mmCIF file of C-alpha atoms in Angstrom:
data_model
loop_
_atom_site.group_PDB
_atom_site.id
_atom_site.type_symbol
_atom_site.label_atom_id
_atom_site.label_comp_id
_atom_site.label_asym_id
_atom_site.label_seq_id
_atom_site.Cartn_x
_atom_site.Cartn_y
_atom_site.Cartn_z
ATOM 1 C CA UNK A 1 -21.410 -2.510 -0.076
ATOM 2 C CA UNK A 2 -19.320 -5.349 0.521
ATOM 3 C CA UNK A 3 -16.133 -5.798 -1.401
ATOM 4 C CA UNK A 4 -14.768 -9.466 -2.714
ATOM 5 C CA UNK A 5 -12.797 -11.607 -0.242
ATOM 6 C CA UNK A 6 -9.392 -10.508 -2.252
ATOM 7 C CA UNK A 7 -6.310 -8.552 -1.921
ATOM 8 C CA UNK A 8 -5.143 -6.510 -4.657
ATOM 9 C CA UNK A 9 -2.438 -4.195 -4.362
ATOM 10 C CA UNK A 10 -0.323 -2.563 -7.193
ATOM 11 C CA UNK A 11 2.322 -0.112 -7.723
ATOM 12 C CA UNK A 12 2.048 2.707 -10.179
ATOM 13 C CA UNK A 13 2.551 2.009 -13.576
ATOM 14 C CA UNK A 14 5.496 4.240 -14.083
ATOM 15 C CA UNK A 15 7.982 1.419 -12.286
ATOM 16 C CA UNK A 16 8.882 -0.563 -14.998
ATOM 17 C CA UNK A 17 9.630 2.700 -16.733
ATOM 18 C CA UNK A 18 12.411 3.299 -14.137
ATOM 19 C CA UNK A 19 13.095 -0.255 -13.159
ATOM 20 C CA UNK A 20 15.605 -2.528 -15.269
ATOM 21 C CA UNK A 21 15.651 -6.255 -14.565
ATOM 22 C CA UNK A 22 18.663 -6.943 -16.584
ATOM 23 C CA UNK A 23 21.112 -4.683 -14.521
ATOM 24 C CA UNK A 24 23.584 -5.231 -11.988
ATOM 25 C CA UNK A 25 23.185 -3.116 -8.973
ATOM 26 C CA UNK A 26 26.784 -3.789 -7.798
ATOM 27 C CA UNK A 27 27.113 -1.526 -4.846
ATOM 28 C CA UNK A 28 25.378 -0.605 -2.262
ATOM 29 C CA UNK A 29 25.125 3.510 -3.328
ATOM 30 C CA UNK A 30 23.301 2.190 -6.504
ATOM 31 C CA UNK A 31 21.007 -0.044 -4.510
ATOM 32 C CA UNK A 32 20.340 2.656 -2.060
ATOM 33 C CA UNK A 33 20.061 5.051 -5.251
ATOM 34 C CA UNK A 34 17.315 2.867 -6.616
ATOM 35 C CA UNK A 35 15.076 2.925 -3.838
ATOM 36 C CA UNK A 36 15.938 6.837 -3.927
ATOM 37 C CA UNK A 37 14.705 7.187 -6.906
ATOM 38 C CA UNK A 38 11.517 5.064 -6.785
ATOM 39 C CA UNK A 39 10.790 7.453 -3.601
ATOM 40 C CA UNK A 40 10.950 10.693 -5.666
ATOM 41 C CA UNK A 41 9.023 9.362 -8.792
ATOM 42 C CA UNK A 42 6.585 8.784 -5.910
ATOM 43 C CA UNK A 43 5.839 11.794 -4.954
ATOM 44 C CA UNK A 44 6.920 13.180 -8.435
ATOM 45 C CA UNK A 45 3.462 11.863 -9.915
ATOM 46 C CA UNK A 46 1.287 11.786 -6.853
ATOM 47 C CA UNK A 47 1.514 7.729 -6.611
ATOM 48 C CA UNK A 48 1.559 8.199 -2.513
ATOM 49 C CA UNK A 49 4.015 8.835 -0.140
ATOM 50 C CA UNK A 50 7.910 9.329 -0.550
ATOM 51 C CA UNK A 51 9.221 5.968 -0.135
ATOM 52 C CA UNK A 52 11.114 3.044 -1.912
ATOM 53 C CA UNK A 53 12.538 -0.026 -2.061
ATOM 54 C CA UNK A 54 14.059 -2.604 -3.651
ATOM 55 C CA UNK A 55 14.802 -6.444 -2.961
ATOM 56 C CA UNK A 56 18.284 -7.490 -4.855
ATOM 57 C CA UNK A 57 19.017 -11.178 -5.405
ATOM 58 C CA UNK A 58 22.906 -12.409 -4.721
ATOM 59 C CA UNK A 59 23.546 -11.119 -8.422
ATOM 60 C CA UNK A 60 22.711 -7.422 -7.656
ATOM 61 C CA UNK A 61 19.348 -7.805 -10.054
ATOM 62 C CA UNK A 62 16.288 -6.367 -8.922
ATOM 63 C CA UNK A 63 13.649 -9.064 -8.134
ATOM 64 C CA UNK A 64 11.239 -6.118 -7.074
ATOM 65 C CA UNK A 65 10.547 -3.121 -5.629
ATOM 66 C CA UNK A 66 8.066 -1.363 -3.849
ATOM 67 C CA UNK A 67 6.706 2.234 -3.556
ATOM 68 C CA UNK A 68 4.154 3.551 -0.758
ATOM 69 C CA UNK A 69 0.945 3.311 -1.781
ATOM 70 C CA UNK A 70 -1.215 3.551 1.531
ATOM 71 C CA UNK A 71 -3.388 6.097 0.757
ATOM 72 C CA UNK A 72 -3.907 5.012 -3.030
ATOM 73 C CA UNK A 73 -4.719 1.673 -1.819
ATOM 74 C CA UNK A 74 -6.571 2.582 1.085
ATOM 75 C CA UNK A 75 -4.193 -0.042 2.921
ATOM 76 C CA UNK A 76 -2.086 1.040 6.190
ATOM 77 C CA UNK A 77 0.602 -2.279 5.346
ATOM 78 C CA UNK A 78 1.100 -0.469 1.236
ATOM 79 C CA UNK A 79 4.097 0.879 2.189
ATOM 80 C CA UNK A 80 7.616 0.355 0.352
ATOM 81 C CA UNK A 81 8.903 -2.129 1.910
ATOM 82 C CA UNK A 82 6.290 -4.248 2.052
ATOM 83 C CA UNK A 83 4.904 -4.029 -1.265
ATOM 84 C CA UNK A 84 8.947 -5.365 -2.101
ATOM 85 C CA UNK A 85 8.465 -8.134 0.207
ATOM 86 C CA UNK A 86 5.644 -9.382 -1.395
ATOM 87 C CA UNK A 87 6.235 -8.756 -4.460
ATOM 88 C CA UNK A 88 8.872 -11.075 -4.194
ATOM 89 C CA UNK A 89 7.899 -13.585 -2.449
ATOM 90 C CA UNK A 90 5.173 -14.276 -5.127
ATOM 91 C CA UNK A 91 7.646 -14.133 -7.861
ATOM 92 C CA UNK A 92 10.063 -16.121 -5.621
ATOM 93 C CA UNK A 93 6.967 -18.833 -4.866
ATOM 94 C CA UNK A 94 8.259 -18.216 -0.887
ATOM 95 C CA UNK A 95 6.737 -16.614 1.768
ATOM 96 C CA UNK A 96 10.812 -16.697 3.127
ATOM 97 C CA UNK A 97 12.778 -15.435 0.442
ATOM 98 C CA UNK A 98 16.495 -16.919 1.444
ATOM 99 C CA UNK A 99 14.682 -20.138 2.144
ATOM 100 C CA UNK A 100 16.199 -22.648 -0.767
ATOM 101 C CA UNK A 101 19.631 -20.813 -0.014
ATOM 102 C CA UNK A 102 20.122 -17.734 -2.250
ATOM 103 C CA UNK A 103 21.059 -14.579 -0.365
ATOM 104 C CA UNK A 104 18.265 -11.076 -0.877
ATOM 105 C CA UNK A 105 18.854 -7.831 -0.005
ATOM 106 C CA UNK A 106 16.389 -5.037 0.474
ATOM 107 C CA UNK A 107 17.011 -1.247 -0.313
ATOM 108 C CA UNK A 108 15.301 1.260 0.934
ATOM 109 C CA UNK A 109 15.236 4.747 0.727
ATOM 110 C CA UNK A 110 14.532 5.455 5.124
ATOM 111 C CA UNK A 111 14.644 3.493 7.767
ATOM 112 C CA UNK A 112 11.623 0.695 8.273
ATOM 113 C CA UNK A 113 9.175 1.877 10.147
ATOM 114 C CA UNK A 114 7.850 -0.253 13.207
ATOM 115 C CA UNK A 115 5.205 -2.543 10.762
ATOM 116 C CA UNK A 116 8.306 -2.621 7.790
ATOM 117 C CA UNK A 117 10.942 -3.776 11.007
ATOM 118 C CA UNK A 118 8.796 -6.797 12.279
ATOM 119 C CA UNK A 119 8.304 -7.700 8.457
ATOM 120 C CA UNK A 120 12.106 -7.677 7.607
ATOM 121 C CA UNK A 121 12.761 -10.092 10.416
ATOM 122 C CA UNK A 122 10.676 -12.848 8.564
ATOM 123 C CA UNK A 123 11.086 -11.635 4.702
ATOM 124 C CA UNK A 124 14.014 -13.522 4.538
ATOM 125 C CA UNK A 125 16.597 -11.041 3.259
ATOM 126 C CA UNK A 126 20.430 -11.300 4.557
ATOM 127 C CA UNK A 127 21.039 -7.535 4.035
ATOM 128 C CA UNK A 128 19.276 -4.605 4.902
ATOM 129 C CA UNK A 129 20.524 -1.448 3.411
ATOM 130 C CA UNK A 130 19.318 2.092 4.538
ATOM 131 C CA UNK A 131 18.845 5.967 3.157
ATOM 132 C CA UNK A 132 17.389 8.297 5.609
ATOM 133 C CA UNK A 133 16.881 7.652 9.447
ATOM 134 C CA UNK A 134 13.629 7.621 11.308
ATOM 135 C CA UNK A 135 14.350 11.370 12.432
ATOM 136 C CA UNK A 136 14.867 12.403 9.294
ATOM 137 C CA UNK A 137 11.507 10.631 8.211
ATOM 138 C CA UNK A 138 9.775 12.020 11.340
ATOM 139 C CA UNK A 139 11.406 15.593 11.014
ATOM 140 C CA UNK A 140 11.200 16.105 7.392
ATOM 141 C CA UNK A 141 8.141 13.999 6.523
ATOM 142 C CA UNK A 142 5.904 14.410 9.291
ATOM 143 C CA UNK A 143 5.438 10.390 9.966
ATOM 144 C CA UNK A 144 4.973 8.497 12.927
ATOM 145 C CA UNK A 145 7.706 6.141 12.487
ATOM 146 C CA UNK A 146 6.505 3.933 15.782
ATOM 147 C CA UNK A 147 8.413 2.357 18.139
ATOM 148 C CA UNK A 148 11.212 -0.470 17.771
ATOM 149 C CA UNK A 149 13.696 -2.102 20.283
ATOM 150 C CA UNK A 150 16.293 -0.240 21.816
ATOM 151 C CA UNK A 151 18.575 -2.137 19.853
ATOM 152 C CA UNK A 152 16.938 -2.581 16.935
ATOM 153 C CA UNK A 153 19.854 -3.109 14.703
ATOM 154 C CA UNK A 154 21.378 -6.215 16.796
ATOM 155 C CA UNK A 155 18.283 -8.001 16.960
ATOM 156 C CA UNK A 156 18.423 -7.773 12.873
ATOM 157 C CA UNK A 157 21.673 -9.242 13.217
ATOM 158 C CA UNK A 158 21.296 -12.016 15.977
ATOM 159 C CA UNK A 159 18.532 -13.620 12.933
ATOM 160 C CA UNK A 160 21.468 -12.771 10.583
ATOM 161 C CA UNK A 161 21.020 -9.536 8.638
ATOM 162 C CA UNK A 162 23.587 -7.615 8.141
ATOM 163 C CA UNK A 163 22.367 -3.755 8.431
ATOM 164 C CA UNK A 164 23.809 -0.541 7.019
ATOM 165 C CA UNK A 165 22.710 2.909 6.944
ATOM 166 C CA UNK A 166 23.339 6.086 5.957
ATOM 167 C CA UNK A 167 23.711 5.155 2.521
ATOM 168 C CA UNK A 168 23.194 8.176 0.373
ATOM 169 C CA UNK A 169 21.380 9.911 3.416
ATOM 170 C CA UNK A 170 21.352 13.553 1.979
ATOM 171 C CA UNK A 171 19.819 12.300 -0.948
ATOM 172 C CA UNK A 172 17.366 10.571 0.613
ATOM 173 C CA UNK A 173 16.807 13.122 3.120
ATOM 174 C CA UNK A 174 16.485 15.314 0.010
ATOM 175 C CA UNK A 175 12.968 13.723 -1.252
ATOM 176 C CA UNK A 176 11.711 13.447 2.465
ATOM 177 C CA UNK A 177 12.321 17.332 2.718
ATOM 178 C CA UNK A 178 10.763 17.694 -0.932
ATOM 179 C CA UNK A 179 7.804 15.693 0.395
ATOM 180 C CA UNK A 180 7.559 17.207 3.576
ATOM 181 C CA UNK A 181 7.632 21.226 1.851
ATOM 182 C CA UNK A 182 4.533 19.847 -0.428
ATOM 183 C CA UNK A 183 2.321 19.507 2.631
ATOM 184 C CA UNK A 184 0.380 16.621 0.762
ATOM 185 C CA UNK A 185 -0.467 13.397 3.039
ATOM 186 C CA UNK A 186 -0.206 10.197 1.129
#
């Protein structure tokens, strides 16, 4: 059976349920939170695997998020992050976010994992802003986070994001160790 020549992803229709569009995420603990949130909802209803993320414009108003859905999808590039990216970048009309000058941030609730990394480099977001840690994601999850650089935080910022982590890491670690004790694989 052959399938269309089309892509069609989509996140679970309990986001705009938990998403606003008309508030300010000021700080980063709330931005962070969001993505936290998204993450447990996740896993909460069986959606896929316990991730989120959020993309913030300059304002601190979502302009989308993103929630693993690999195994839902049947897609190994569904996860959080890059459902955000893209997301955005079609409601943007801009394959590179920051490219007519406004500044993006994504949120998300762990680390990028090797495919999320490479994607972050091009998205076009100024700030990257981090939950959990790849060991926690590995160690509580059970996911192959792959590999990145040595220094994989410095080559974010030599292209000009601005990275910070450990935002709101027991909570974050919190739904990774909720995910990990279900011994489901999304």
């Amino acid at each position: 059976m052959f399938l269309p020549r089309q892509v069609h992803l989509t996140l679970p229709p309990w986001v705009d349920e938990l998403v606003d569009d008309t508030r300010r995420f000021v700080t980063d603990e709330e931005r962070v939170g969001l993505a936290v949130a998204l993450a447990a909802r996740n896993i909460e209803h069986g959606f896929g695997g316990p991730f989120g993320a959020a993309v913030f414009n300059a304002d601190g108003r979502v302009v989308s998020v993103g929630v693993n859905r690999v195994v839902p999808q049947t897609c190994s590039v569904a996860h959080a992050e890059m459902l955000a990216y893209m997301s955005a970048q079609q409601r943007l009309a801009s394959y590179r976010l920051n490219a007519a000058g406004g500044r993006y941030t994504l949120a998300t609730s762990a680390q990028p994992c090797c495919q999320c990394y490479g994607a972050t480099m091009w998205a076009g977001i100024d700030e990257l802003l981090i939950g959990a840690r790849s060991e926690d994601v590995e160690a509580l999850a059970h996911f192959d986070e792959g590999p990145l650089p040595t220094d994989w935080i410095g080559e974010l910022e030599k292209r000009g994001i601005t990275v910070r982590r450990d935002i709101l890491r027991a909570e974050a670690r919190a739904v990774l160790a909720d995910y990990g004790a279900r011994g489901e694989v999304y």
